[in-house]
Coordinates of C-alpha atoms in Angstrom, one line a residue:
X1 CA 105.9 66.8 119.1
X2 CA 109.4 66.2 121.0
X3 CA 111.3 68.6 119.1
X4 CA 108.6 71.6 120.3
X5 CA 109.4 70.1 124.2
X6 CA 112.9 70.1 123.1
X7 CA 112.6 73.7 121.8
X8 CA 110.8 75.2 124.6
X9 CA 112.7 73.4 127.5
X10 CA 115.6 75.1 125.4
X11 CA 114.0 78.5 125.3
X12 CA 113.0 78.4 129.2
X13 CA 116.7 77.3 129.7
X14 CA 117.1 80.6 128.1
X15 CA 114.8 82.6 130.0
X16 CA 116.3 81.6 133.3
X17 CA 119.5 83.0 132.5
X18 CA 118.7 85.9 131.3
X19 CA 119.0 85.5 127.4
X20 CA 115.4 85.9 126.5
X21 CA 112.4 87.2 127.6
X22 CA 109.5 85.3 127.7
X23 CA 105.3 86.3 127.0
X24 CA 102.3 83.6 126.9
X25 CA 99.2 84.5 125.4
X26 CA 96.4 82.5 124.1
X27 CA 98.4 79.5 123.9
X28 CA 101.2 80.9 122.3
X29 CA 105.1 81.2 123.6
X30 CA 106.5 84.6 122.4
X31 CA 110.0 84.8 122.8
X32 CA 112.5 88.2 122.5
X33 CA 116.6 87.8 122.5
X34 CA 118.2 90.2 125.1
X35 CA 121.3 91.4 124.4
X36 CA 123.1 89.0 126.4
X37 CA 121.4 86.4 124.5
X38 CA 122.8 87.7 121.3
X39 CA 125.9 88.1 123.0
X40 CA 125.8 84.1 124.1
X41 CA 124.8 83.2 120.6
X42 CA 127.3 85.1 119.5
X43 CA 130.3 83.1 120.9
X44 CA 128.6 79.7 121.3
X45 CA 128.3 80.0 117.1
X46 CA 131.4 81.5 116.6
X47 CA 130.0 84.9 114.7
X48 CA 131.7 88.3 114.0
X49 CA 130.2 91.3 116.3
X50 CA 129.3 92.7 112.5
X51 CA 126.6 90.2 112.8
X52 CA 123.9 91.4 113.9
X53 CA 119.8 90.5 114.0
X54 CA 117.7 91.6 111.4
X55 CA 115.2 93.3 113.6
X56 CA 118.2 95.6 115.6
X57 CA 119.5 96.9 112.0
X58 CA 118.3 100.0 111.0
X59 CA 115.9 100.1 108.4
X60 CA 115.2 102.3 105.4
X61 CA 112.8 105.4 105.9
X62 CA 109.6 103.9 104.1
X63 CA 108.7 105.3 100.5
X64 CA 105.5 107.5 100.4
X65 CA 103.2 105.3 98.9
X66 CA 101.4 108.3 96.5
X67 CA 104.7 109.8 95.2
X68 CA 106.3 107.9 92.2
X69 CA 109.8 107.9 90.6
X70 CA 111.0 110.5 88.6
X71 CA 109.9 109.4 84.8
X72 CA 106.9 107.8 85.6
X73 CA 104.3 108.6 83.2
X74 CA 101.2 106.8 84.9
X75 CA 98.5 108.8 85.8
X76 CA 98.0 109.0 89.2
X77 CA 95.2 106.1 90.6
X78 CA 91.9 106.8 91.7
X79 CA 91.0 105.4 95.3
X80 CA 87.7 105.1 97.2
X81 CA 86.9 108.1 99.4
X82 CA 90.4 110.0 98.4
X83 CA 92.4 107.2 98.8
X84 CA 95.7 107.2 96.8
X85 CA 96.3 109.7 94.0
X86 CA 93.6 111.5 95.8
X87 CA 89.7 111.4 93.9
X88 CA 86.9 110.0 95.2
X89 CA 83.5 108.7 94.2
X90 CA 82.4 112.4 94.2
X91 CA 84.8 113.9 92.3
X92 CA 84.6 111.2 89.3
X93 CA 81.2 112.0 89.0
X94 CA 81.7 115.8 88.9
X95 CA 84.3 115.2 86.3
X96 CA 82.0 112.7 84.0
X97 CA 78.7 113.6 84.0
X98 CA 76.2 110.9 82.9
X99 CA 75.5 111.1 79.2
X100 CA 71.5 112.5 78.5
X101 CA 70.6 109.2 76.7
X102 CA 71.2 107.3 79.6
X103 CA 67.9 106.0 81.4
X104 CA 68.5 103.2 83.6
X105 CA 64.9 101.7 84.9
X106 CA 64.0 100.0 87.8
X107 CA 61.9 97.2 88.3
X108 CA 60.8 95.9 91.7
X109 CA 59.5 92.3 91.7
X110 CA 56.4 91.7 90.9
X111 CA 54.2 89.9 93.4

């Protein structure tokens, strides 16, 4: 319990000069580094100005989920509704009809 007081006196230290910004909601601190936060943290620990946060590097453009490598010999999948690999419910049963001896029955429950 007195290292989350320790912590949050810390971070409102923070907010008061400027080196984060602060949101509450539902009982919940949120705290965001400013860039003279990271600039602070970067000379009170002594880092390189290489260094930087993980969430101000820039990332990679995402991969499109449905494409696939060059080689890849899976077929493609079959989602609900046209999901990935496009096919839905509709089309698999276009493609596949049921076979003629198949005669499913149904039974209510008897009373």
């Amino acid at each position: 319990y007195q290292r989350r007081v320790h912590g949050v006196q810390l971070m409102r230290s923070f907010t008061s000069k400027g080196f984060v910004k602060e949101q509450y909601a539902w009982r919940h601190y949120y705290w965001y580094l400013t860039n003279e936060g990271i600039e602070f943290l970067r000379d009170y620990l002594n880092l390189k100005a290489e260094i930087v946060p993980a969430t101000l590097k820039k990332r990679e453009p995402k991969r499109d989920m449905g494409s696939r490598p060059a080689g890849d010999d899976r077929p493609p999948r079959l989602g609900r509704g046209g999901g990935f690999g496009g096919g839905g419910r509709d089309d698999y049963r276009k493609n596949q009809p049921a076979p003629d001896a198949y005669a499913p029955q149904f039974r209510g429950v008897s009373s």
